[in-house]
Amino acid sequence: MIRIQKIHSAGSWKGQPSDQITLDREDRHRRRAVLTGEKGLSCLLDEANAIHLHHGDGLELEDGRILEVLAEPEDLVEINANDTDHLVKIAWHLGNRHLPTQLMGGSLRIRRDHVIEDMVAKLGGKIVPVSAPFDPEGGAYGHGQTQGHEHRHSHGHAHGHSHD
């Protein structure tokens, strides 16, 4: 099977792709996978560590062809606030819950979750449902994924709730 030899970040590659592949957030975070484009082009992603592919990235194959990565639109909410301080407060509460959050400059995006949407509304945030690609901020220290509370481990920070 033909392998991916290089990953080009969005906007850094030129020309037309040979094929495109549409992936949701989880499918764009992989170490090893067989990927098949919309026109049938199949290739092997085989990295030493898990990587996060972004909307518009170009996967260069051994023969020079490019498979373009597209982020699948997902059911999200866009969160707006009265001002920057208010938005930062809401962002803190989302981060305190380890929610994957996309930083959009003047707004935030999260996956639909009626409990969290209720919390944001009680904090005075304005919620707008959207269908859009989801590309949340990476984990601590600029890599990895953030996790929701389904992860099971203990760590020594106290923030008013349990992870177990």
mmCIF file with all atom_site columns, C-alpha atoms in Angstrom:
data_model
loop_
_atom_site.group_PDB
_atom_site.id
_atom_site.type_symbol
_atom_site.label_atom_id
_atom_site.label_alt_id
_atom_site.label_comp_id
_atom_site.label_asym_id
_atom_site.label_entity_id
_atom_site.label_seq_id
_atom_site.pdbx_PDB_ins_code
_atom_site.Cartn_x
_atom_site.Cartn_y
_atom_site.Cartn_z
_atom_site.occupancy
_atom_site.B_iso_or_equiv
_atom_site.pdbx_formal_charge
_atom_site.auth_seq_id
_atom_site.auth_comp_id
_atom_site.auth_asym_id
_atom_site.auth_atom_id
_atom_site.pdbx_PDB_model_num
ATOM 1   C CA . MET A 1 1   ? 0.000   0.000  0.000  1.00 0.00 ? 1   MET A CA 1
ATOM 2   C CA . ILE A 1 2   ? 1.234   3.464  -0.828 1.00 0.00 ? 2   ILE A CA 1
ATOM 3   C CA . ARG A 1 3   ? 2.355   5.454  2.212  1.00 0.00 ? 3   ARG A CA 1
ATOM 4   C CA . ILE A 1 4   ? 2.086   9.074  3.214  1.00 0.00 ? 4   ILE A CA 1
ATOM 5   C CA . GLN A 1 5   ? 5.597   10.484 3.129  1.00 0.00 ? 5   GLN A CA 1
ATOM 6   C CA . LYS A 1 6   ? 4.937   14.049 4.278  1.00 0.00 ? 6   LYS A CA 1
ATOM 7   C CA . ILE A 1 7   ? 2.150   16.063 5.881  1.00 0.00 ? 7   ILE A CA 1
ATOM 8   C CA . HIS A 1 8   ? 1.820   19.632 4.633  1.00 0.00 ? 8   HIS A CA 1
ATOM 9   C CA . SER A 1 9   ? -0.051  22.111 6.812  1.00 0.00 ? 9   SER A CA 1
ATOM 10  C CA . ALA A 1 10  ? -3.098  23.854 5.360  1.00 0.00 ? 10  ALA A CA 1
ATOM 11  C CA . GLY A 1 11  ? -2.104  26.569 2.920  1.00 0.00 ? 11  GLY A CA 1
ATOM 12  C CA . SER A 1 12  ? 1.499   25.338 2.538  1.00 0.00 ? 12  SER A CA 1
ATOM 13  C CA . TRP A 1 13  ? 0.963   23.035 -0.432 1.00 0.00 ? 13  TRP A CA 1
ATOM 14  C CA . LYS A 1 14  ? 0.155   24.001 -4.017 1.00 0.00 ? 14  LYS A CA 1
ATOM 15  C CA . GLY A 1 15  ? -1.893  22.562 -6.852 1.00 0.00 ? 15  GLY A CA 1
ATOM 16  C CA . GLN A 1 16  ? -4.973  20.401 -7.012 1.00 0.00 ? 16  GLN A CA 1
ATOM 17  C CA . PRO A 1 17  ? -5.308  17.362 -4.770 1.00 0.00 ? 17  PRO A CA 1
ATOM 18  C CA . SER A 1 18  ? -5.633  13.944 -6.368 1.00 0.00 ? 18  SER A CA 1
ATOM 19  C CA . ASP A 1 19  ? -8.392  13.148 -3.876 1.00 0.00 ? 19  ASP A CA 1
ATOM 20  C CA . GLN A 1 20  ? -9.993  14.415 -0.679 1.00 0.00 ? 20  GLN A CA 1
ATOM 21  C CA . ILE A 1 21  ? -10.912 12.720 2.569  1.00 0.00 ? 21  ILE A CA 1
ATOM 22  C CA . THR A 1 22  ? -13.466 14.067 5.043  1.00 0.00 ? 22  THR A CA 1
ATOM 23  C CA . LEU A 1 23  ? -12.852 13.159 8.691  1.00 0.00 ? 23  LEU A CA 1
ATOM 24  C CA . ASP A 1 24  ? -14.385 14.159 12.021 1.00 0.00 ? 24  ASP A CA 1
ATOM 25  C CA . ARG A 1 25  ? -12.268 15.351 14.941 1.00 0.00 ? 25  ARG A CA 1
ATOM 26  C CA . GLU A 1 26  ? -11.471 11.890 16.314 1.00 0.00 ? 26  GLU A CA 1
ATOM 27  C CA . ASP A 1 27  ? -10.613 10.453 12.902 1.00 0.00 ? 27  ASP A CA 1
ATOM 28  C CA . ARG A 1 28  ? -8.207  13.353 12.338 1.00 0.00 ? 28  ARG A CA 1
ATOM 29  C CA . HIS A 1 29  ? -6.187  12.312 15.420 1.00 0.00 ? 29  HIS A CA 1
ATOM 30  C CA . ARG A 1 30  ? -4.281  9.169  14.478 1.00 0.00 ? 30  ARG A CA 1
ATOM 31  C CA . ARG A 1 31  ? -0.902  7.476  14.536 1.00 0.00 ? 31  ARG A CA 1
ATOM 32  C CA . ARG A 1 32  ? -1.622  4.709  12.077 1.00 0.00 ? 32  ARG A CA 1
ATOM 33  C CA . ALA A 1 33  ? -4.593  4.276  9.746  1.00 0.00 ? 33  ALA A CA 1
ATOM 34  C CA . VAL A 1 34  ? -5.573  3.294  6.243  1.00 0.00 ? 34  VAL A CA 1
ATOM 35  C CA . LEU A 1 35  ? -7.228  6.347  4.686  1.00 0.00 ? 35  LEU A CA 1
ATOM 36  C CA . THR A 1 36  ? -9.478  6.165  1.627  1.00 0.00 ? 36  THR A CA 1
ATOM 37  C CA . GLY A 1 37  ? -10.445 9.301  -0.261 1.00 0.00 ? 37  GLY A CA 1
ATOM 38  C CA . GLU A 1 38  ? -13.780 10.113 -1.862 1.00 0.00 ? 38  GLU A CA 1
ATOM 39  C CA . LYS A 1 39  ? -12.479 8.994  -5.295 1.00 0.00 ? 39  LYS A CA 1
ATOM 40  C CA . GLY A 1 40  ? -11.052 5.751  -3.872 1.00 0.00 ? 40  GLY A CA 1
ATOM 41  C CA . LEU A 1 41  ? -7.394  6.722  -3.359 1.00 0.00 ? 41  LEU A CA 1
ATOM 42  C CA . SER A 1 42  ? -6.125  4.599  -0.439 1.00 0.00 ? 42  SER A CA 1
ATOM 43  C CA . CYS A 1 43  ? -2.954  5.183  1.522  1.00 0.00 ? 43  CYS A CA 1
ATOM 44  C CA . LEU A 1 44  ? -1.311  4.362  4.829  1.00 0.00 ? 44  LEU A CA 1
ATOM 45  C CA . LEU A 1 45  ? -0.695  6.929  7.552  1.00 0.00 ? 45  LEU A CA 1
ATOM 46  C CA . ASP A 1 46  ? 2.082   5.507  9.737  1.00 0.00 ? 46  ASP A CA 1
ATOM 47  C CA . GLU A 1 47  ? 3.608   7.987  12.186 1.00 0.00 ? 47  GLU A CA 1
ATOM 48  C CA . ALA A 1 48  ? 5.787   7.390  15.233 1.00 0.00 ? 48  ALA A CA 1
ATOM 49  C CA . ASN A 1 49  ? 3.317   9.322  17.412 1.00 0.00 ? 49  ASN A CA 1
ATOM 50  C CA . ALA A 1 50  ? -0.336  10.270 17.061 1.00 0.00 ? 50  ALA A CA 1
ATOM 51  C CA . ILE A 1 51  ? -0.801  13.471 15.091 1.00 0.00 ? 51  ILE A CA 1
ATOM 52  C CA . HIS A 1 52  ? -3.748  15.785 14.604 1.00 0.00 ? 52  HIS A CA 1
ATOM 53  C CA . LEU A 1 53  ? -4.662  16.515 11.010 1.00 0.00 ? 53  LEU A CA 1
ATOM 54  C CA . HIS A 1 54  ? -6.311  19.859 10.320 1.00 0.00 ? 54  HIS A CA 1
ATOM 55  C CA . HIS A 1 55  ? -8.814  21.024 7.718  1.00 0.00 ? 55  HIS A CA 1
ATOM 56  C CA . GLY A 1 56  ? -6.865  21.772 4.536  1.00 0.00 ? 56  GLY A CA 1
ATOM 57  C CA . ASP A 1 57  ? -3.765  19.717 5.339  1.00 0.00 ? 57  ASP A CA 1
ATOM 58  C CA . GLY A 1 58  ? -2.198  17.960 2.351  1.00 0.00 ? 58  GLY A CA 1
ATOM 59  C CA . LEU A 1 59  ? -0.998  14.376 2.715  1.00 0.00 ? 59  LEU A CA 1
ATOM 60  C CA . GLU A 1 60  ? 1.817   13.831 0.224  1.00 0.00 ? 60  GLU A CA 1
ATOM 61  C CA . LEU A 1 61  ? 2.066   10.236 -0.954 1.00 0.00 ? 61  LEU A CA 1
ATOM 62  C CA . GLU A 1 62  ? 5.260   8.446  -1.985 1.00 0.00 ? 62  GLU A CA 1
ATOM 63  C CA . ASP A 1 63  ? 4.429   9.075  -5.646 1.00 0.00 ? 63  ASP A CA 1
ATOM 64  C CA . GLY A 1 64  ? 3.906   12.827 -5.090 1.00 0.00 ? 64  GLY A CA 1
ATOM 65  C CA . ARG A 1 65  ? 0.102   12.869 -5.214 1.00 0.00 ? 65  ARG A CA 1
ATOM 66  C CA . ILE A 1 66  ? -1.737  14.871 -2.553 1.00 0.00 ? 66  ILE A CA 1
ATOM 67  C CA . LEU A 1 67  ? -4.723  13.705 -0.509 1.00 0.00 ? 67  LEU A CA 1
ATOM 68  C CA . GLU A 1 68  ? -6.445  16.760 0.988  1.00 0.00 ? 68  GLU A CA 1
ATOM 69  C CA . VAL A 1 69  ? -7.903  16.527 4.504  1.00 0.00 ? 69  VAL A CA 1
ATOM 70  C CA . LEU A 1 70  ? -11.322 18.095 5.051  1.00 0.00 ? 70  LEU A CA 1
ATOM 71  C CA . ALA A 1 71  ? -12.875 18.454 8.483  1.00 0.00 ? 71  ALA A CA 1
ATOM 72  C CA . GLU A 1 72  ? -16.379 17.012 8.636  1.00 0.00 ? 72  GLU A CA 1
ATOM 73  C CA . PRO A 1 73  ? -18.991 19.504 9.824  1.00 0.00 ? 73  PRO A CA 1
ATOM 74  C CA . GLU A 1 74  ? -20.267 18.624 13.295 1.00 0.00 ? 74  GLU A CA 1
ATOM 75  C CA . ASP A 1 75  ? -23.139 19.791 15.502 1.00 0.00 ? 75  ASP A CA 1
ATOM 76  C CA . LEU A 1 76  ? -21.592 22.556 17.588 1.00 0.00 ? 76  LEU A CA 1
ATOM 77  C CA . VAL A 1 77  ? -22.563 25.663 19.470 1.00 0.00 ? 77  VAL A CA 1
ATOM 78  C CA . GLU A 1 78  ? -20.801 28.968 19.056 1.00 0.00 ? 78  GLU A CA 1
ATOM 79  C CA . ILE A 1 79  ? -20.540 30.875 22.324 1.00 0.00 ? 79  ILE A CA 1
ATOM 80  C CA . ASN A 1 80  ? -20.401 34.666 22.429 1.00 0.00 ? 80  ASN A CA 1
ATOM 81  C CA . ALA A 1 81  ? -20.165 36.975 25.426 1.00 0.00 ? 81  ALA A CA 1
ATOM 82  C CA . ASN A 1 82  ? -20.635 40.636 26.328 1.00 0.00 ? 82  ASN A CA 1
ATOM 83  C CA . ASP A 1 83  ? -16.892 41.380 26.256 1.00 0.00 ? 83  ASP A CA 1
ATOM 84  C CA . THR A 1 84  ? -13.483 39.713 26.428 1.00 0.00 ? 84  THR A CA 1
ATOM 85  C CA . ASP A 1 85  ? -13.491 39.386 30.231 1.00 0.00 ? 85  ASP A CA 1
ATOM 86  C CA . HIS A 1 86  ? -16.881 37.651 30.093 1.00 0.00 ? 86  HIS A CA 1
ATOM 87  C CA . LEU A 1 87  ? -15.685 35.281 27.330 1.00 0.00 ? 87  LEU A CA 1
ATOM 88  C CA . VAL A 1 88  ? -12.555 34.444 29.341 1.00 0.00 ? 88  VAL A CA 1
ATOM 89  C CA . LYS A 1 89  ? -14.732 33.563 32.360 1.00 0.00 ? 89  LYS A CA 1
ATOM 90  C CA . ILE A 1 90  ? -16.832 31.199 30.211 1.00 0.00 ? 90  ILE A CA 1
ATOM 91  C CA . ALA A 1 91  ? -13.673 29.704 28.675 1.00 0.00 ? 91  ALA A CA 1
ATOM 92  C CA . TRP A 1 92  ? -12.311 29.071 32.173 1.00 0.00 ? 92  TRP A CA 1
ATOM 93  C CA . HIS A 1 93  ? -15.451 27.126 33.113 1.00 0.00 ? 93  HIS A CA 1
ATOM 94  C CA . LEU A 1 94  ? -15.207 25.042 29.911 1.00 0.00 ? 94  LEU A CA 1
ATOM 95  C CA . GLY A 1 95  ? -11.525 24.352 30.545 1.00 0.00 ? 95  GLY A CA 1
ATOM 96  C CA . ASN A 1 96  ? -12.265 23.424 34.144 1.00 0.00 ? 96  ASN A CA 1
ATOM 97  C CA . ARG A 1 97  ? -14.439 20.648 32.696 1.00 0.00 ? 97  ARG A CA 1
ATOM 98  C CA . HIS A 1 98  ? -11.733 19.590 30.226 1.00 0.00 ? 98  HIS A CA 1
ATOM 99  C CA . LEU A 1 99  ? -14.077 20.203 27.288 1.00 0.00 ? 99  LEU A CA 1
ATOM 100 C CA . PRO A 1 100 ? -12.551 20.305 23.833 1.00 0.00 ? 100 PRO A CA 1
ATOM 101 C CA . THR A 1 101 ? -12.984 23.955 22.855 1.00 0.00 ? 101 THR A CA 1
ATOM 102 C CA . GLN A 1 102 ? -12.197 25.750 19.620 1.00 0.00 ? 102 GLN A CA 1
ATOM 103 C CA . LEU A 1 103 ? -10.932 29.291 20.119 1.00 0.00 ? 103 LEU A CA 1
ATOM 104 C CA . MET A 1 104 ? -12.378 31.538 17.423 1.00 0.00 ? 104 MET A CA 1
ATOM 105 C CA . GLY A 1 105 ? -10.979 34.921 18.457 1.00 0.00 ? 105 GLY A CA 1
ATOM 106 C CA . GLY A 1 106 ? -14.137 36.617 19.685 1.00 0.00 ? 106 GLY A CA 1
ATOM 107 C CA . SER A 1 107 ? -16.083 33.414 20.302 1.00 0.00 ? 107 SER A CA 1
ATOM 108 C CA . LEU A 1 108 ? -15.744 29.775 21.348 1.00 0.00 ? 108 LEU A CA 1
ATOM 109 C CA . ARG A 1 109 ? -17.061 26.554 19.813 1.00 0.00 ? 109 ARG A CA 1
ATOM 110 C CA . ILE A 1 110 ? -17.908 23.324 21.587 1.00 0.00 ? 110 ILE A CA 1
ATOM 111 C CA . ARG A 1 111 ? -19.844 20.199 20.690 1.00 0.00 ? 111 ARG A CA 1
ATOM 112 C CA . ARG A 1 112 ? -23.563 20.243 21.475 1.00 0.00 ? 112 ARG A CA 1
ATOM 113 C CA . ASP A 1 113 ? -24.213 19.280 25.089 1.00 0.00 ? 113 ASP A CA 1
ATOM 114 C CA . HIS A 1 114 ? -27.430 20.455 26.733 1.00 0.00 ? 114 HIS A CA 1
ATOM 115 C CA . VAL A 1 115 ? -25.923 20.419 30.235 1.00 0.00 ? 115 VAL A CA 1
ATOM 116 C CA . ILE A 1 116 ? -22.972 22.590 29.219 1.00 0.00 ? 116 ILE A CA 1
ATOM 117 C CA . GLU A 1 117 ? -25.193 24.839 27.104 1.00 0.00 ? 117 GLU A CA 1
ATOM 118 C CA . ASP A 1 118 ? -27.359 25.405 30.186 1.00 0.00 ? 118 ASP A CA 1
ATOM 119 C CA . MET A 1 119 ? -24.286 26.266 32.256 1.00 0.00 ? 119 MET A CA 1
ATOM 120 C CA . VAL A 1 120 ? -23.083 28.748 29.606 1.00 0.00 ? 120 VAL A CA 1
ATOM 121 C CA . ALA A 1 121 ? -26.523 30.358 29.455 1.00 0.00 ? 121 ALA A CA 1
ATOM 122 C CA . LYS A 1 122 ? -26.539 30.722 33.261 1.00 0.00 ? 122 LYS A CA 1
ATOM 123 C CA . LEU A 1 123 ? -23.143 32.419 32.969 1.00 0.00 ? 123 LEU A CA 1
ATOM 124 C CA . GLY A 1 124 ? -24.733 34.898 30.545 1.00 0.00 ? 124 GLY A CA 1
ATOM 125 C CA . GLY A 1 125 ? -23.207 33.483 27.366 1.00 0.00 ? 125 GLY A CA 1
ATOM 126 C CA . LYS A 1 126 ? -25.031 33.690 24.059 1.00 0.00 ? 126 LYS A CA 1
ATOM 127 C CA . ILE A 1 127 ? -25.353 30.296 22.327 1.00 0.00 ? 127 ILE A CA 1
ATOM 128 C CA . VAL A 1 128 ? -25.813 29.831 18.581 1.00 0.00 ? 128 VAL A CA 1
ATOM 129 C CA . PRO A 1 129 ? -26.113 26.288 17.142 1.00 0.00 ? 129 PRO A CA 1
ATOM 130 C CA . VAL A 1 130 ? -23.879 25.782 14.091 1.00 0.00 ? 130 VAL A CA 1
ATOM 131 C CA . SER A 1 131 ? -22.787 22.961 11.826 1.00 0.00 ? 131 SER A CA 1
ATOM 132 C CA . ALA A 1 132 ? -19.087 23.449 11.129 1.00 0.00 ? 132 ALA A CA 1
ATOM 133 C CA . PRO A 1 133 ? -15.714 21.720 11.163 1.00 0.00 ? 133 PRO A CA 1
ATOM 134 C CA . PHE A 1 134 ? -14.473 21.286 14.739 1.00 0.00 ? 134 PHE A CA 1
ATOM 135 C CA . ASP A 1 135 ? -10.804 21.937 15.399 1.00 0.00 ? 135 ASP A CA 1
ATOM 136 C CA . PRO A 1 136 ? -10.413 22.439 19.164 1.00 0.00 ? 136 PRO A CA 1
ATOM 137 C CA . GLU A 1 137 ? -7.301  23.654 20.889 1.00 0.00 ? 137 GLU A CA 1
ATOM 138 C CA . GLY A 1 138 ? -4.741  20.916 21.574 1.00 0.00 ? 138 GLY A CA 1
ATOM 139 C CA . GLY A 1 139 ? -3.930  19.571 25.002 1.00 0.00 ? 139 GLY A CA 1
ATOM 140 C CA . ALA A 1 140 ? -1.517  21.018 27.506 1.00 0.00 ? 140 ALA A CA 1
ATOM 141 C CA . TYR A 1 141 ? 1.905   22.027 26.232 1.00 0.00 ? 141 TYR A CA 1
ATOM 142 C CA . GLY A 1 142 ? 0.624   22.382 22.658 1.00 0.00 ? 142 GLY A CA 1
ATOM 143 C CA . HIS A 1 143 ? 0.076   18.755 21.711 1.00 0.00 ? 143 HIS A CA 1
ATOM 144 C CA . GLY A 1 144 ? -2.406  15.969 22.110 1.00 0.00 ? 144 GLY A CA 1
ATOM 145 C CA . GLN A 1 145 ? -6.130  16.124 22.565 1.00 0.00 ? 145 GLN A CA 1
ATOM 146 C CA . THR A 1 146 ? -8.160  17.456 25.391 1.00 0.00 ? 146 THR A CA 1
ATOM 147 C CA . GLN A 1 147 ? -10.557 14.956 26.874 1.00 0.00 ? 147 GLN A CA 1
ATOM 148 C CA . GLY A 1 148 ? -14.012 15.211 28.321 1.00 0.00 ? 148 GLY A CA 1
ATOM 149 C CA . HIS A 1 149 ? -14.745 13.733 31.715 1.00 0.00 ? 149 HIS A CA 1
ATOM 150 C CA . GLU A 1 150 ? -14.930 10.226 30.323 1.00 0.00 ? 150 GLU A CA 1
ATOM 151 C CA . HIS A 1 151 ? -11.181 9.830  30.983 1.00 0.00 ? 151 HIS A CA 1
ATOM 152 C CA . ARG A 1 152 ? -10.247 7.787  34.006 1.00 0.00 ? 152 ARG A CA 1
ATOM 153 C CA . HIS A 1 153 ? -7.168  8.849  35.934 1.00 0.00 ? 153 HIS A CA 1
ATOM 154 C CA . SER A 1 154 ? -6.270  10.808 38.996 1.00 0.00 ? 154 SER A CA 1
ATOM 155 C CA . HIS A 1 155 ? -4.163  13.889 39.023 1.00 0.00 ? 155 HIS A CA 1
ATOM 156 C CA . GLY A 1 156 ? -3.263  16.192 41.809 1.00 0.00 ? 156 GLY A CA 1
ATOM 157 C CA . HIS A 1 157 ? -5.123  19.381 41.016 1.00 0.00 ? 157 HIS A CA 1
ATOM 158 C CA . ALA A 1 158 ? -8.092  20.421 43.053 1.00 0.00 ? 158 ALA A CA 1
ATOM 159 C CA . HIS A 1 159 ? -10.873 22.104 41.169 1.00 0.00 ? 159 HIS A CA 1
ATOM 160 C CA . GLY A 1 160 ? -14.001 21.073 42.904 1.00 0.00 ? 160 GLY A CA 1
ATOM 161 C CA . HIS A 1 161 ? -14.882 17.833 41.164 1.00 0.00 ? 161 HIS A CA 1
ATOM 162 C CA . SER A 1 162 ? -13.677 14.281 40.828 1.00 0.00 ? 162 SER A CA 1
ATOM 163 C CA . HIS A 1 163 ? -12.388 12.491 37.762 1.00 0.00 ? 163 HIS A CA 1
ATOM 164 C CA . ASP A 1 164 ? -13.184 9.053  39.149 1.00 0.00 ? 164 ASP A CA 1
#
